[in-house]
Structure formats: structure tokens, C-alpha cells
Coordinates of C-alpha atoms and ligand atoms in Angstrom, one line a residue:
X1 CA 12.7 -4.1 -46.3
X2 CA 9.1 -3.9 -46.8
X3 CA 6.7 -4.2 -44.3
X4 CA 4.4 -7.2 -44.2
X5 CA 2.1 -7.7 -41.7
X6 CA 0.3 -11.1 -41.1
X7 CA -2.6 -9.6 -39.9
X8 CA -4.9 -7.5 -36.8
X9 CA -2.9 -8.2 -33.8
X10 CA -5.7 -7.3 -31.6
X11 CA -8.7 -4.1 -32.0
X12 CA -9.0 -1.8 -29.2
X13 CA -12.9 0.1 -28.0
X14 CA -13.8 1.9 -25.8
X15 CA -16.8 0.5 -23.4
X16 CA -19.3 2.2 -20.4
X17 CA -19.9 -0.5 -17.4
X18 CA -17.0 -2.5 -17.0
X19 CA -18.8 -5.6 -15.4
X20 CA -20.5 -5.5 -18.1
X21 CA -18.6 -5.4 -20.4
X22 CA -16.7 -8.2 -18.4
X23 CA -19.9 -10.7 -18.2
X24 CA -20.9 -9.5 -22.0
X25 CA -17.6 -10.8 -23.7
X26 CA -16.8 -14.2 -21.8
X27 CA -20.5 -15.5 -20.7
X28 CA -22.2 -13.7 -24.2
X29 CA -19.8 -14.0 -27.0
X30 CA -17.3 -17.0 -24.7
X31 CA -14.0 -15.4 -25.1
X32 CA -11.4 -15.2 -22.0
X33 CA -10.8 -12.1 -20.2
X34 CA -6.5 -12.6 -20.6
X35 CA -5.7 -9.5 -18.9
X36 CA -7.4 -7.2 -16.9
X37 CA -4.2 -3.8 -16.4
X38 CA -5.4 -0.5 -16.5
X39 CA -4.6 2.0 -19.4
X40 CA -1.6 3.3 -19.1
X41 CA -1.9 6.4 -20.7
X42 CA -4.7 6.6 -17.8
X43 CA -4.3 4.4 -14.9
X44 CA -8.2 5.3 -13.1
X45 CA -9.3 3.3 -16.4
X46 CA -9.2 0.1 -16.1
X47 CA -7.8 -2.5 -20.0
X48 CA -9.6 -5.3 -19.7
X49 CA -8.0 -7.9 -22.7
X50 CA -10.3 -11.1 -24.3
X51 CA -8.8 -13.5 -26.2
X52 CA -8.8 -17.4 -27.0
X53 CA -7.0 -18.9 -23.8
X54 CA -3.4 -17.7 -23.8
X55 CA -4.2 -14.4 -25.8
X56 CA -3.3 -15.6 -29.0
X57 CA -1.9 -12.0 -32.2
X58 CA -5.3 -12.2 -33.9
X59 CA -7.8 -13.0 -31.1
X60 CA -7.6 -10.5 -28.8
X61 CA -10.3 -7.4 -28.3
X62 CA -9.5 -5.6 -26.2
X63 CA -11.3 -2.1 -23.7
X64 CA -10.9 0.7 -22.2
X65 CA -14.4 1.1 -19.8
X66 CA -15.9 4.8 -18.9
X67 CA -18.3 4.2 -16.2
X68 CA -21.0 7.1 -17.0
X69 CA -18.4 7.9 -20.8
X70 CA -20.6 9.4 -23.4
X71 CA -21.2 7.5 -25.8
X72 CA -19.9 7.2 -28.9
X73 CA -21.6 7.1 -32.4
X74 CA -20.1 4.8 -35.3
X75 CA -19.6 6.1 -38.7
X76 CA -16.6 7.6 -41.3
X77 CA -13.7 8.0 -40.0
X78 CA -13.3 5.0 -37.9
X79 CA -13.2 1.3 -38.0
X80 CA -17.4 0.2 -37.6
X81 CA -16.8 -3.3 -37.4
X82 CA -15.5 -6.1 -35.0
X83 CA -15.3 -9.5 -36.9
X84 CA -14.6 -12.9 -35.3
X85 CA -14.5 -16.3 -36.9
X86 CA -17.6 -18.8 -36.2
X87 CA -17.7 -21.8 -37.9
X88 CA -19.5 -22.7 -40.8
X89 CA -22.3 -24.4 -39.6
X90 CA -22.4 -22.2 -36.2
X91 CA -24.9 -20.0 -38.2
X92 CA -28.0 -20.9 -36.1
X93 CA -26.7 -22.0 -32.8
X94 CA -25.4 -18.2 -32.6
X95 CA -28.3 -16.3 -33.8
X96 CA -30.4 -18.5 -31.5
X97 CA -27.8 -17.3 -28.7
X98 CA -28.1 -13.4 -29.0
X99 CA -31.3 -13.6 -29.6
X100 CA -32.1 -15.4 -26.4
X101 CA -29.9 -12.3 -24.6
X102 CA -32.3 -10.0 -26.1
X103 CA -30.3 -8.9 -28.5
X104 CA -31.3 -7.3 -32.3
X105 CA -29.1 -9.5 -34.7
X106 CA -29.2 -9.1 -38.2
X107 CA -30.6 -11.6 -40.3
X108 CA -27.4 -13.2 -41.7
X109 CA -26.3 -11.8 -45.1
X110 CA -23.7 -13.3 -47.7
X111 CA -20.5 -11.5 -48.2
X112 CA -17.4 -12.6 -50.2
X113 CA -18.7 -16.1 -50.3
X114 CA -19.0 -16.0 -46.3
X115 CA -21.9 -16.0 -44.0
X116 CA -21.6 -13.5 -41.7
X117 CA -23.9 -12.3 -38.6
X118 CA -23.9 -9.1 -37.5
X119 CA -25.5 -7.8 -33.9
X120 CA -23.6 -5.5 -30.9
X121 CA -22.2 -5.8 -27.4
X122 CA -24.4 -3.6 -25.0
X123 CA -22.8 -0.4 -25.4
X124 CA -23.4 -0.4 -29.1
X125 CA -20.5 -1.6 -30.3
X126 CA -20.7 -3.0 -34.3
X127 CA -19.7 -6.7 -33.7
X128 CA -19.7 -9.6 -36.8
X129 CA -19.6 -13.0 -36.7
X130 CA -18.0 -14.6 -39.9
X131 CA -18.0 -18.6 -41.2
X132 CA -14.6 -18.8 -42.0
X133 CA -11.4 -21.2 -41.3
X134 CA -9.0 -20.5 -38.4
X135 CA -5.9 -22.2 -36.9
X136 CA -7.1 -21.1 -33.9
X137 CA -7.9 -23.6 -31.0
X138 CA -11.0 -22.4 -29.4
X139 CA -11.2 -21.8 -25.6
X140 CA -13.1 -24.3 -23.6
X141 CA -13.3 -23.4 -20.4
X142 CA -15.9 -21.3 -21.3
X143 CA -19.9 -21.3 -21.9
X144 CA -19.7 -22.2 -25.6
X145 CA -19.5 -25.8 -26.6
X146 CA -16.4 -25.9 -28.4
X147 CA -17.5 -27.1 -32.0
X148 CA -19.3 -22.8 -32.7
X149 CA -17.2 -21.1 -30.2
X150 CA -15.1 -18.4 -31.3
X151 CA -12.2 -18.9 -33.5
X152 CA -10.4 -15.3 -32.4
X153 CA -10.7 -12.3 -35.1
X154 CA -12.0 -12.7 -39.1
X155 CA -10.7 -9.1 -39.5
X156 CA -12.6 -5.6 -39.3
X157 CA -14.3 -2.9 -41.6
X158 CA -12.7 0.5 -41.2
X159 CA -14.8 3.4 -42.4
X160 CA -12.2 5.5 -44.0
X161 CA -12.5 9.6 -44.4
X162 CA -10.4 8.6 -47.6
X163 CA -10.6 4.9 -49.2
X164 CA -8.6 5.7 -51.3
X165 CA -5.6 6.7 -48.5
X166 CA -6.6 3.9 -46.6
X167 CA -6.2 1.3 -49.4
X168 CA -2.7 2.4 -50.2
X169 CA -1.6 2.6 -46.7
X170 CA -2.7 -1.4 -45.7
X171 CA -1.4 -2.5 -50.0
X172 CA 2.8 -0.2 -47.6
X173 CA 1.5 -2.4 -45.0
X174 CA 1.5 -6.0 -46.3
X175 CA -2.1 -6.3 -47.4
X176 CA -3.2 -6.9 -51.2
X177 CA -6.5 -6.1 -53.1
X178 CA -8.2 -8.8 -53.3
X179 CA -12.4 -8.0 -54.0
X180 CA -15.1 -5.3 -54.5
X181 CA -18.3 -5.6 -53.6
X182 CA -20.4 -2.3 -53.5
X183 CA -19.0 0.5 -51.2
X184 CA -16.9 -2.2 -50.1
X185 CA -13.3 -3.3 -50.7
X186 CA -11.7 -6.9 -48.7
X187 CA -8.3 -6.0 -48.3
X188 CA -6.2 -9.2 -46.8
X189 CA -3.3 -10.2 -45.1
X190 CA -0.5 -13.1 -46.0
X191 CA -1.0 -14.6 -42.2
X192 CA -2.7 -17.5 -40.6
X193 CA -5.5 -15.7 -38.8
X194 CA -6.8 -12.1 -38.6
X195 CA -5.9 -10.9 -42.1
X196 CA -9.2 -9.8 -43.6
X197 CA -10.0 -5.4 -44.1
X198 CA -12.7 -3.9 -45.1
X199 CA -13.0 -0.6 -46.5
X200 CA -15.7 0.9 -47.3
X201 CA -16.3 3.9 -49.0
X202 CA -19.6 5.7 -48.7
X203 CA -18.3 10.0 -49.0
X204 CA -22.2 10.7 -47.9
X205 CA -22.1 9.0 -44.6
X206 CA -22.2 10.2 -41.2
X207 CA -18.8 10.9 -39.8
X208 CA -18.7 8.6 -36.2
X209 CA -17.5 10.4 -33.2
X210 CA -15.4 8.7 -30.2
X211 CA -16.8 7.4 -26.8
X212 CA -18.8 4.1 -25.9
X213 CA -19.5 1.5 -28.4
X214 CA -16.4 3.0 -30.3
X215 CA -13.2 1.5 -31.5
X216 CA -10.3 3.9 -30.5
X217 CA -7.5 1.9 -32.9
X218 CA -6.4 -1.3 -34.8
X219 CA -3.4 -3.2 -34.3
X220 CA -1.2 -4.8 -37.7
X221 CA 1.7 -7.8 -36.3
X222 CA 5.1 -7.4 -36.4
X223 CA 7.1 -10.4 -35.2
X224 CA 9.2 -8.2 -32.9
X225 CA 10.5 -5.3 -31.4
X226 CA 13.8 -4.6 -34.4
X227 CA 11.4 -5.1 -37.5
X228 CA 8.9 -2.8 -35.4
X229 CA 11.8 -0.1 -36.0
X230 CA 12.5 -1.1 -39.5
X231 CA 8.5 -0.4 -40.5
X232 CA 8.6 3.1 -37.7
X233 CA 11.1 4.4 -39.9
X234 CA 9.9 3.6 -44.1
X235 CA 6.4 4.4 -41.9
X236 CA 7.6 8.3 -41.2
X237 CA 9.1 8.3 -44.2
X238 CA 6.4 7.1 -46.2
X239 CA 4.6 10.4 -44.1
X240 CA 2.5 9.0 -41.5
X241 CA 3.8 10.9 -38.1
X242 CA 4.3 7.8 -35.9
X243 CA 5.0 7.6 -32.0
X244 CA 8.0 6.5 -30.6
X245 CA 8.2 3.2 -29.5
X246 CA 6.1 2.4 -26.0
X247 CA 5.9 -0.7 -24.0
X248 CA 3.0 -2.2 -23.7
X249 CA 3.6 -5.1 -21.4
X250 CA 3.1 -7.0 -23.3
X251 CA 3.9 -6.6 -26.3
X252 CA 5.8 -3.5 -27.8
X253 CA 3.0 -1.0 -29.8
X254 CA 4.0 2.3 -32.2
X255 CA 0.8 4.5 -33.4
X256 CA -0.3 6.7 -36.2
X257 CA -3.3 8.0 -37.1
X258 CA -3.3 7.4 -41.3
X259 CA -5.4 9.6 -43.3
X260 CA -9.3 7.7 -43.4
X261 CA -9.2 9.0 -39.7
X262 CA -8.0 5.5 -38.8
X263 CA -5.8 5.3 -35.6
X264 CA -3.8 2.4 -36.2
X265 CA -0.5 0.9 -33.9
X266 CA 1.5 -2.0 -34.8
X267 CA 2.4 -4.4 -32.1
X268 CA 4.6 -7.1 -31.5
X269 CA 3.6 -11.1 -30.9
X270 CA 6.1 -11.5 -27.7
X271 CA 5.9 -11.1 -24.9
X272 CA 2.9 -11.9 -24.5
X273 CA 0.3 -11.9 -22.1
X274 CA 2.0 -14.9 -19.7
X275 CA 5.0 -13.3 -19.2
X276 CA 3.1 -11.7 -16.0
X277 CA 0.5 -14.6 -15.5
X278 CA 0.6 -18.3 -16.2
X279 CA -2.0 -20.1 -18.8
X280 CA -4.0 -20.7 -15.6
X281 CA -4.2 -17.6 -13.9
X282 CA -4.5 -15.5 -17.7
X283 CA -6.6 -11.9 -15.9
X284 CA -7.7 -13.0 -12.3
X285 CA -5.4 -10.9 -11.0
X286 CA -5.3 -6.8 -11.7
X287 CA -2.1 -6.5 -13.1
X288 CA 0.5 -3.3 -13.5
X289 CA 3.4 -2.3 -15.1
X290 CA 6.4 -1.7 -12.7
X291 CA 6.4 2.0 -13.1
X292 CA 2.5 2.0 -11.7
X293 CA 3.4 -1.1 -9.3
X294 CA 4.0 2.1 -5.9
X295 CA 0.6 3.3 -7.2
X296 CA -1.1 0.6 -6.6
X297 CA -3.3 0.9 -3.7
X298 CA -4.7 4.3 -5.4
X299 CA -5.5 2.6 -8.7
X300 CA -7.2 -0.3 -7.1
X301 CA -9.8 1.6 -4.8
X302 CA -10.5 4.4 -7.8
X303 CA -10.9 0.8 -9.8
X304 CA -14.7 -1.0 -9.4
X305 CA -14.6 -4.2 -8.1
X306 CA -15.0 -6.8 -10.9
X307 CA -16.1 -10.2 -10.1
X308 CA -15.4 -12.9 -12.8
X309 CA -18.3 -15.6 -13.2
X310 CA -16.9 -18.8 -13.3
X311 CA -17.2 -21.2 -16.1
X312 CA -19.7 -23.4 -13.7
X313 CA -21.5 -19.5 -13.1
X314 CA -21.7 -19.1 -16.8
X315 CA -23.8 -22.1 -18.0
X316 CA -26.0 -21.0 -15.1
Ligands
ZN401 ZN1 -3.0 -1.4 -28.9

């Protein structure tokens, strides 16, 4: 038995204002808010999930928003960019759209035969749009025309403190090293989507500092909880310090920080986001796990209201 993840499950990052976060990811990028819940380890903070229509693994970007939170800095020891797939012909559409939103957009560059558009969200979170293939149908009830809409993740870039160790870990989880260009090595999982992980080798780069505008952790997929436990044993045998299995309601999770500095999670595909809301209702109400329901009143009183614009409003 060996670990064979098909790719990234979700990426979790840190934001400041929750309303600004919702506005950016739904109105500007056209993702769907598929779940509003709280950070189970810190229930006074939201945990907001964005994805395709149903939150398919490989499309899910999540945030812990801290109003007035300390800005971080992106650098070594962190996941330093999160990339989404866009269709080949959509680069000009997106550059125009992002610039019209007042965002600083870098000139598109070619990387491993794909076109990459780099920009940042309102908190300085580094994002990329990469041309390519994906099995994900875009969410069509958002403000982006379907022909241009985001189709889940392309992958992530890790600015590792120890690129060799990070590469070894990726290979131990089923990724293969497929390309190298300058300081960047490309690893690919054998899956349908969200398969690319780039590892940077920048020994002179500045170290990152966690805070708003930075990634908190990167989760890769496991097919089910039993396989996840097998993988946990294997990672422990390889010397990783792995947490117990945790119930995240929409998936089961284990976590470990690898020696390149990046916090990894392995998350199960099931049960998914429709376990407590219908597809039509996803993201419309604050959902709490059973063990926090008795504190709902207190929790709700400590969270800022979030107003999610309807698609019609977003068009204005
Ligand atoms: Zn996670």
C-alpha cells in the first residue's frame, strides 16, 4: 500500500474583512459561496468555503477572515500562490476584468506551455489564473459568462524552506516530478483536476509570515476515511508528525507540517457540502457542527453579518 492522492482537495487562507472576502470571490472571481460555517477550532471566526456549484474537491478555496487581522507576508516556508484553471481563450477577458476592478495584474507569462495571469486579492493573497483543461463545469449562476468562468484549481506553488524534502514528500504522496524551469520544479498528481504542485528553490528569498493575505494550509484528497488512516500510518513511519483524524463535517482531516514549512492536510472526498444543505441552498445559512449548535446564539452574536449579493445584484 502506498499513498496515491489524485490532487488538491482545498486550500485554506487568511483574510481580513469577511464581507470584502465574499464580495471578491463571488462578484469578481465568480466562485460560489458553498458553505458559511465557523472555524471549528476557533468558533468566533467564520470559515467561508468557495468552489464550483457543489464544492467539488479540487475547486475549494476557504478562508478564515479576521477583521482587523495582522497582515502577513508571503515568502519561504509557505504556499505562495494558488492557481485556478481558465479556458485557453479567456486570458484577455480576465486581464480586462481584473484591471477594471482596480487590481494590479501582471503581464501574462508562459510557464510549462501554459499562460499564467498573476494578481492578488484585496488582502494581498497571491492568485493565478492558468490556461488549461479541467473536468469541472463552471458555475453559471455567477457573474462570469460560462465560456470564461473558473474551472476549479490548477494547483499551488510552495515556496519551500527545504525544496528537496518537500519534493520527496510529494513523491511519497503520489506526485511525480515532471518538469523544471529555473527555480521552479513541477510535480503532478495522477488525477482529473487540481493536480499541479510547484516547488520553488529560492534559498535567498525572504521568509514568509502568517497573517491576512497568506495561505494557512494546503489539503490533498483521500478517497475515504479508512484509506486516510492507512496513509496516516505511512506518513508517521516516514517521520511526519501527523494529527489524529478530525471531523470537519464535510470531510475528515489529518494534518502535518512538512520540513519545508508548509502545513499539509489530507481531506476525504466524502461526505461533501450537501450533507446539511441542498445544492440550491448551499452557502445561504450559517451552518454549525452538532457540537457547537448549543452555542449558536453566542456564536452568531459575535460574527459580523455577511450579505451575499444575488447573481442579479452582482451584474450591476
Ligand atoms: Zn483544511
